[in-house]
CSV table of C-alpha atoms in Angstrom, one decimal:
chain,number,residue,atom,x,y,z
A,1,UNK,CA,-26.8,-32.0,-18.8
A,2,UNK,CA,-24.8,-35.3,-18.8
A,3,UNK,CA,-25.7,-37.7,-21.6
A,4,UNK,CA,-24.3,-40.7,-23.5
A,5,UNK,CA,-21.5,-39.7,-25.8
A,6,UNK,CA,-20.5,-43.1,-27.3
A,7,UNK,CA,-21.6,-46.6,-27.8
A,8,UNK,CA,-19.0,-49.4,-27.9
A,9,UNK,CA,-20.2,-52.4,-29.9
A,10,UNK,CA,-19.2,-56.0,-30.1
A,11,UNK,CA,-18.9,-57.5,-33.6
A,12,UNK,CA,-20.1,-61.1,-34.2
A,13,UNK,CA,-23.7,-61.5,-33.0
A,14,UNK,CA,-24.0,-57.8,-32.2
A,15,UNK,CA,-23.4,-55.9,-35.4
A,16,UNK,CA,-22.7,-58.6,-38.0
A,17,UNK,CA,-23.1,-62.4,-38.2
A,18,UNK,CA,-26.6,-63.0,-36.8
A,19,UNK,CA,-26.3,-65.9,-34.4
A,20,UNK,CA,-22.5,-65.5,-34.0
A,21,UNK,CA,-21.7,-68.5,-36.2
A,22,UNK,CA,-18.4,-67.6,-37.8
A,23,UNK,CA,-16.2,-68.3,-34.7
A,24,UNK,CA,-18.2,-71.2,-33.3
A,25,UNK,CA,-18.1,-73.3,-36.5
A,26,UNK,CA,-14.4,-72.7,-36.9
A,27,UNK,CA,-13.7,-74.0,-33.3
A,28,UNK,CA,-15.5,-77.2,-34.2
A,29,UNK,CA,-13.4,-77.6,-37.4
A,30,UNK,CA,-10.1,-76.8,-35.7
A,31,UNK,CA,-10.6,-79.4,-32.9
A,32,UNK,CA,-11.6,-82.0,-35.5
A,33,UNK,CA,-8.8,-81.3,-38.0
A,34,UNK,CA,-6.0,-80.9,-35.5
A,35,UNK,CA,-6.6,-83.6,-32.9
A,36,UNK,CA,-9.6,-85.6,-34.2
A,37,UNK,CA,-11.8,-84.6,-31.3
A,38,UNK,CA,-15.4,-83.7,-31.9
A,39,UNK,CA,-17.0,-80.8,-30.1
A,40,UNK,CA,-20.5,-79.5,-30.6
A,41,UNK,CA,-21.6,-76.0,-31.6
A,42,UNK,CA,-23.3,-75.7,-28.2
A,43,UNK,CA,-20.0,-76.5,-26.5
A,44,UNK,CA,-18.1,-74.1,-28.7
A,45,UNK,CA,-20.5,-71.3,-27.7
A,46,UNK,CA,-20.0,-71.6,-23.9
A,47,UNK,CA,-16.9,-69.4,-23.6
A,48,UNK,CA,-17.9,-67.0,-26.4
A,49,UNK,CA,-16.7,-63.4,-25.9
A,50,UNK,CA,-13.2,-64.3,-24.7
A,51,UNK,CA,-10.1,-63.9,-26.8
A,52,UNK,CA,-9.7,-66.9,-29.1
A,53,UNK,CA,-6.7,-68.4,-27.4
A,54,UNK,CA,-8.4,-68.1,-24.0
A,55,UNK,CA,-11.6,-69.5,-25.6
A,56,UNK,CA,-9.7,-72.6,-26.7
A,57,UNK,CA,-8.2,-72.9,-23.2
A,58,UNK,CA,-11.7,-72.6,-21.7
A,59,UNK,CA,-13.1,-75.3,-24.0
A,60,UNK,CA,-10.4,-77.7,-22.9
A,61,UNK,CA,-11.6,-77.3,-19.3
A,62,UNK,CA,-15.2,-78.1,-20.0
A,63,UNK,CA,-15.8,-81.4,-18.3
A,64,UNK,CA,-17.2,-83.2,-21.3
A,65,UNK,CA,-14.6,-81.9,-23.7
A,66,UNK,CA,-11.8,-82.7,-21.2
A,67,UNK,CA,-13.1,-86.2,-20.9
A,68,UNK,CA,-13.1,-86.8,-24.7
A,69,UNK,CA,-9.7,-85.2,-24.9
A,70,UNK,CA,-8.2,-87.5,-22.3
A,71,UNK,CA,-9.9,-90.5,-23.8
A,72,UNK,CA,-8.4,-89.7,-27.2
A,73,UNK,CA,-4.9,-88.4,-26.2
A,74,UNK,CA,-4.4,-89.8,-22.7
A,75,UNK,CA,-3.6,-86.5,-21.2
A,76,UNK,CA,-5.0,-83.0,-20.4
A,77,UNK,CA,-4.9,-80.2,-22.9
A,78,UNK,CA,-1.5,-78.4,-22.7
A,79,UNK,CA,-0.5,-74.8,-23.6
A,80,UNK,CA,1.3,-76.3,-26.7
A,81,UNK,CA,-2.0,-78.0,-27.7
A,82,UNK,CA,-3.8,-74.6,-27.4
A,83,UNK,CA,-1.1,-73.1,-29.6
A,84,UNK,CA,-1.7,-75.8,-32.2
A,85,UNK,CA,-5.4,-75.3,-32.1
A,86,UNK,CA,-5.0,-71.5,-32.4
A,87,UNK,CA,-2.7,-71.9,-35.3
A,88,UNK,CA,-5.3,-74.1,-37.1
A,89,UNK,CA,-8.1,-71.7,-36.1
A,90,UNK,CA,-6.6,-68.5,-37.5
A,91,UNK,CA,-6.3,-69.3,-41.2
A,92,UNK,CA,-9.7,-71.0,-41.2
A,93,UNK,CA,-11.3,-68.0,-39.5
A,94,UNK,CA,-9.5,-65.4,-41.8
A,95,UNK,CA,-10.8,-67.4,-44.8
A,96,UNK,CA,-14.4,-67.7,-43.6
A,97,UNK,CA,-15.0,-64.4,-41.8
A,98,UNK,CA,-15.9,-62.4,-44.9
A,99,UNK,CA,-18.9,-64.8,-45.4
A,100,UNK,CA,-20.3,-63.5,-42.1
A,101,UNK,CA,-19.7,-59.8,-42.6
A,102,UNK,CA,-23.3,-58.9,-43.4
A,103,UNK,CA,-24.7,-56.3,-40.9
A,104,UNK,CA,-27.6,-57.7,-38.8
A,105,UNK,CA,-31.0,-56.2,-39.8
A,106,UNK,CA,-31.5,-52.8,-38.3
A,107,UNK,CA,-27.8,-52.2,-37.4
A,108,UNK,CA,-27.0,-49.6,-40.1
A,109,UNK,CA,-30.2,-47.6,-39.4
A,110,UNK,CA,-29.6,-47.7,-35.6
A,111,UNK,CA,-26.0,-46.6,-36.0
A,112,UNK,CA,-27.1,-43.8,-38.4
A,113,UNK,CA,-29.6,-42.6,-35.8
A,114,UNK,CA,-27.1,-42.6,-33.0
A,115,UNK,CA,-24.6,-40.6,-35.2
A,116,UNK,CA,-27.4,-38.2,-36.0
A,117,UNK,CA,-27.7,-37.5,-32.2
A,118,UNK,CA,-23.9,-36.9,-32.1
A,119,UNK,CA,-22.8,-40.2,-30.6
A,120,UNK,CA,-19.5,-41.8,-31.5
A,121,UNK,CA,-19.4,-45.4,-32.5
A,122,UNK,CA,-16.7,-47.5,-31.0
A,123,UNK,CA,-16.2,-51.2,-31.2
A,124,UNK,CA,-14.1,-54.1,-29.9
A,125,UNK,CA,-14.0,-57.8,-30.5
A,126,UNK,CA,-12.8,-61.2,-29.3
A,127,UNK,CA,-11.3,-61.6,-32.7
A,128,UNK,CA,-7.5,-61.1,-33.1
A,129,UNK,CA,-6.3,-58.2,-35.3
A,130,UNK,CA,-5.5,-60.5,-38.3
A,131,UNK,CA,-9.2,-61.4,-38.4
A,132,UNK,CA,-10.5,-57.9,-37.8
A,133,UNK,CA,-8.3,-56.6,-40.6
A,134,UNK,CA,-10.4,-58.8,-43.0
A,135,UNK,CA,-13.8,-58.4,-41.3
A,136,UNK,CA,-13.8,-54.6,-40.8
A,137,UNK,CA,-13.5,-53.7,-44.5
A,138,UNK,CA,-15.9,-56.4,-45.6
A,139,UNK,CA,-18.5,-55.1,-43.1
A,140,UNK,CA,-17.8,-51.5,-44.3
A,141,UNK,CA,-18.5,-52.6,-47.9
A,142,UNK,CA,-21.9,-53.9,-46.7
A,143,UNK,CA,-22.9,-50.8,-44.8
A,144,UNK,CA,-21.4,-50.9,-41.3
A,145,UNK,CA,-18.2,-49.1,-40.3
A,146,UNK,CA,-17.6,-47.9,-36.7
A,147,UNK,CA,-15.5,-44.9,-35.9
A,148,UNK,CA,-12.9,-47.1,-34.2
A,149,UNK,CA,-12.2,-50.7,-33.5
A,150,UNK,CA,-9.7,-52.6,-31.3
A,151,UNK,CA,-8.9,-56.3,-31.4
A,152,UNK,CA,-8.4,-58.7,-28.5
A,153,UNK,CA,-4.7,-59.0,-29.0
A,154,UNK,CA,-4.0,-55.3,-29.5
A,155,UNK,CA,-3.5,-54.6,-25.8
A,156,UNK,CA,-0.8,-56.0,-23.6
A,157,UNK,CA,-3.2,-56.1,-20.6
A,158,UNK,CA,-5.5,-58.6,-22.4
A,159,UNK,CA,-9.1,-58.9,-23.5
A,160,UNK,CA,-12.5,-59.7,-22.0
A,161,UNK,CA,-13.8,-59.8,-19.3
A,162,UNK,CA,-11.3,-57.1,-18.4
A,163,UNK,CA,-12.1,-53.5,-19.2
A,164,UNK,CA,-9.1,-52.6,-21.4
A,165,UNK,CA,-10.6,-52.8,-24.9
A,166,UNK,CA,-13.6,-50.7,-23.9
A,167,UNK,CA,-11.3,-48.2,-22.2
A,168,UNK,CA,-9.1,-48.0,-25.2
A,169,UNK,CA,-12.2,-46.9,-27.1
A,170,UNK,CA,-12.7,-44.1,-24.5
A,171,UNK,CA,-9.2,-42.9,-25.1
A,172,UNK,CA,-9.3,-43.2,-28.9
A,173,UNK,CA,-12.7,-41.5,-29.2
A,174,UNK,CA,-11.9,-38.8,-26.6
A,175,UNK,CA,-14.9,-39.5,-24.4
A,176,UNK,CA,-15.1,-37.4,-21.2
A,177,UNK,CA,-16.4,-40.1,-18.8
A,178,UNK,CA,-16.9,-43.8,-18.8
A,179,UNK,CA,-20.4,-43.3,-17.4
A,180,UNK,CA,-21.3,-41.6,-20.6
A,181,UNK,CA,-20.6,-44.8,-22.6
A,182,UNK,CA,-22.8,-47.8,-23.4
A,183,UNK,CA,-21.1,-51.2,-24.0
A,184,UNK,CA,-23.3,-53.6,-26.1
A,185,UNK,CA,-22.6,-57.3,-26.4
A,186,UNK,CA,-24.4,-60.6,-27.0
A,187,UNK,CA,-22.2,-62.7,-24.6
A,188,UNK,CA,-21.5,-62.7,-20.9
A,189,UNK,CA,-17.8,-61.8,-21.0
A,190,UNK,CA,-18.7,-58.7,-23.0
A,191,UNK,CA,-21.3,-57.7,-20.4
A,192,UNK,CA,-18.6,-58.0,-17.7
A,193,UNK,CA,-16.3,-55.9,-19.9
A,194,UNK,CA,-18.7,-53.0,-19.9
A,195,UNK,CA,-19.3,-53.3,-16.1
A,196,UNK,CA,-15.6,-53.5,-15.3
A,197,UNK,CA,-15.0,-50.4,-17.4
A,198,UNK,CA,-17.7,-48.5,-15.4
A,199,UNK,CA,-20.1,-48.2,-18.3
A,200,UNK,CA,-23.7,-49.0,-18.9
A,201,UNK,CA,-23.9,-52.5,-20.2
A,202,UNK,CA,-26.6,-53.7,-22.7
A,203,UNK,CA,-27.1,-57.3,-23.7
A,204,UNK,CA,-28.6,-58.7,-26.9
A,205,UNK,CA,-30.9,-61.6,-26.5
A,206,UNK,CA,-31.9,-62.5,-30.0
A,207,UNK,CA,-29.1,-61.8,-32.5
A,208,UNK,CA,-26.2,-63.4,-30.9
A,209,UNK,CA,-24.5,-66.2,-29.1
A,210,UNK,CA,-27.0,-66.9,-26.3
A,211,UNK,CA,-29.9,-67.3,-28.7
A,212,UNK,CA,-27.7,-69.4,-31.0
A,213,UNK,CA,-29.7,-69.5,-34.3
A,214,UNK,CA,-28.9,-68.3,-37.8
A,215,UNK,CA,-31.1,-65.7,-39.4
A,216,UNK,CA,-32.9,-68.2,-41.7
A,217,UNK,CA,-33.4,-70.6,-38.8
A,218,UNK,CA,-34.8,-67.8,-36.6
A,219,UNK,CA,-37.2,-66.7,-39.4
A,220,UNK,CA,-38.7,-70.3,-39.6
A,221,UNK,CA,-38.8,-70.8,-35.8
A,222,UNK,CA,-42.2,-71.1,-34.1
A,223,UNK,CA,-43.1,-68.5,-31.5
A,224,UNK,CA,-42.8,-70.9,-28.6
A,225,UNK,CA,-39.2,-71.8,-29.5
A,226,UNK,CA,-38.3,-68.1,-30.0
A,227,UNK,CA,-39.7,-67.2,-26.6
A,228,UNK,CA,-37.9,-70.1,-24.9
A,229,UNK,CA,-34.6,-69.1,-26.4
A,230,UNK,CA,-35.2,-65.4,-25.8
A,231,UNK,CA,-36.1,-66.0,-22.2
A,232,UNK,CA,-33.0,-68.2,-21.6
A,233,UNK,CA,-30.7,-65.6,-23.2
A,234,UNK,CA,-32.3,-62.7,-21.4
A,235,UNK,CA,-32.0,-64.3,-18.0
A,236,UNK,CA,-28.4,-65.2,-18.6
A,237,UNK,CA,-27.4,-61.7,-19.6
A,238,UNK,CA,-29.3,-60.0,-16.7
A,239,UNK,CA,-27.6,-62.5,-14.4
A,240,UNK,CA,-24.3,-61.3,-15.8
A,241,UNK,CA,-25.2,-57.8,-14.7
A,242,UNK,CA,-26.6,-56.2,-17.8
A,243,UNK,CA,-28.5,-53.0,-17.1
A,244,UNK,CA,-30.7,-53.6,-20.1
A,245,UNK,CA,-31.4,-56.6,-22.4
A,246,UNK,CA,-32.9,-56.0,-25.8
A,247,UNK,CA,-33.5,-58.2,-28.8
A,248,UNK,CA,-31.1,-56.6,-31.3
A,249,UNK,CA,-29.1,-53.4,-31.9
A,250,UNK,CA,-32.1,-51.9,-33.7
A,251,UNK,CA,-33.6,-51.1,-30.2
A,252,UNK,CA,-30.5,-49.4,-28.9
A,253,UNK,CA,-31.5,-45.7,-29.7
A,254,UNK,CA,-34.5,-46.2,-27.3
A,255,UNK,CA,-32.2,-47.6,-24.6
A,256,UNK,CA,-29.8,-44.6,-25.0
A,257,UNK,CA,-32.7,-42.3,-24.5
A,258,UNK,CA,-33.7,-44.1,-21.3
A,259,UNK,CA,-30.2,-43.9,-20.0
A,260,UNK,CA,-30.0,-40.2,-20.8
A,261,UNK,CA,-33.0,-39.7,-18.6
A,262,UNK,CA,-31.3,-41.7,-15.8
A,263,UNK,CA,-28.1,-39.7,-16.1
A,264,UNK,CA,-30.1,-36.4,-15.9
A,265,UNK,CA,-31.6,-37.7,-12.7
A,266,UNK,CA,-28.2,-38.3,-11.3
A,267,UNK,CA,-27.9,-42.0,-11.7
A,268,UNK,CA,-24.7,-43.7,-12.7
A,269,UNK,CA,-24.0,-47.3,-14.0
């Protein structure tokens, strides 16, 4: 009987770093320190899930950011400017990422349950390898270590929303069919990555980029605000094509069980 053999998990906002704050804050700092241009956390979140060079490029094309850039520098953002911002981003991110390596509540338990069922745990990230080489061991020391990870700059073909990182997991983990994989992400490009790879794609509405709150802020938030943000995130992830949207990774074993029933009935992603 066909069944799910692997889950492929994003990192920030999915397995570690509730709210996906490590990358967003660093983009704000890099723009300010390098060119004296202010961007907001909300703006920094908009392209989340892309590789970081591509993320900076996309930020420069946001109308409000482009207007401030032109007002300050008298020209559009160039590839050389993106290189300079990326060069500023990298050391800041490497230095700070260990502070955001704590697994999100329920992640170690969900991963343990999936492993108990025989699933392999793959992962991929919008972070470049230099950041992942710091983040992965820091997360492992805190209780989360996938079977495999791939960084956005590891593959010549590129990163999200293309399928290549997800498919590299299939190869590395020896999975027999892409339809037997679940890709989980908190941002739109990661949902597209799973769909483009031919996998089941699951979005996270509460723990990541689209909800946009740190754990402490979420804990103190009133029910109406939680529901407003959850609804906004859920609608955005479903609009991107997610097959399922759940609050956090803690709910993933139940989704895998539901997908297994669909596979048994002959359905495919």
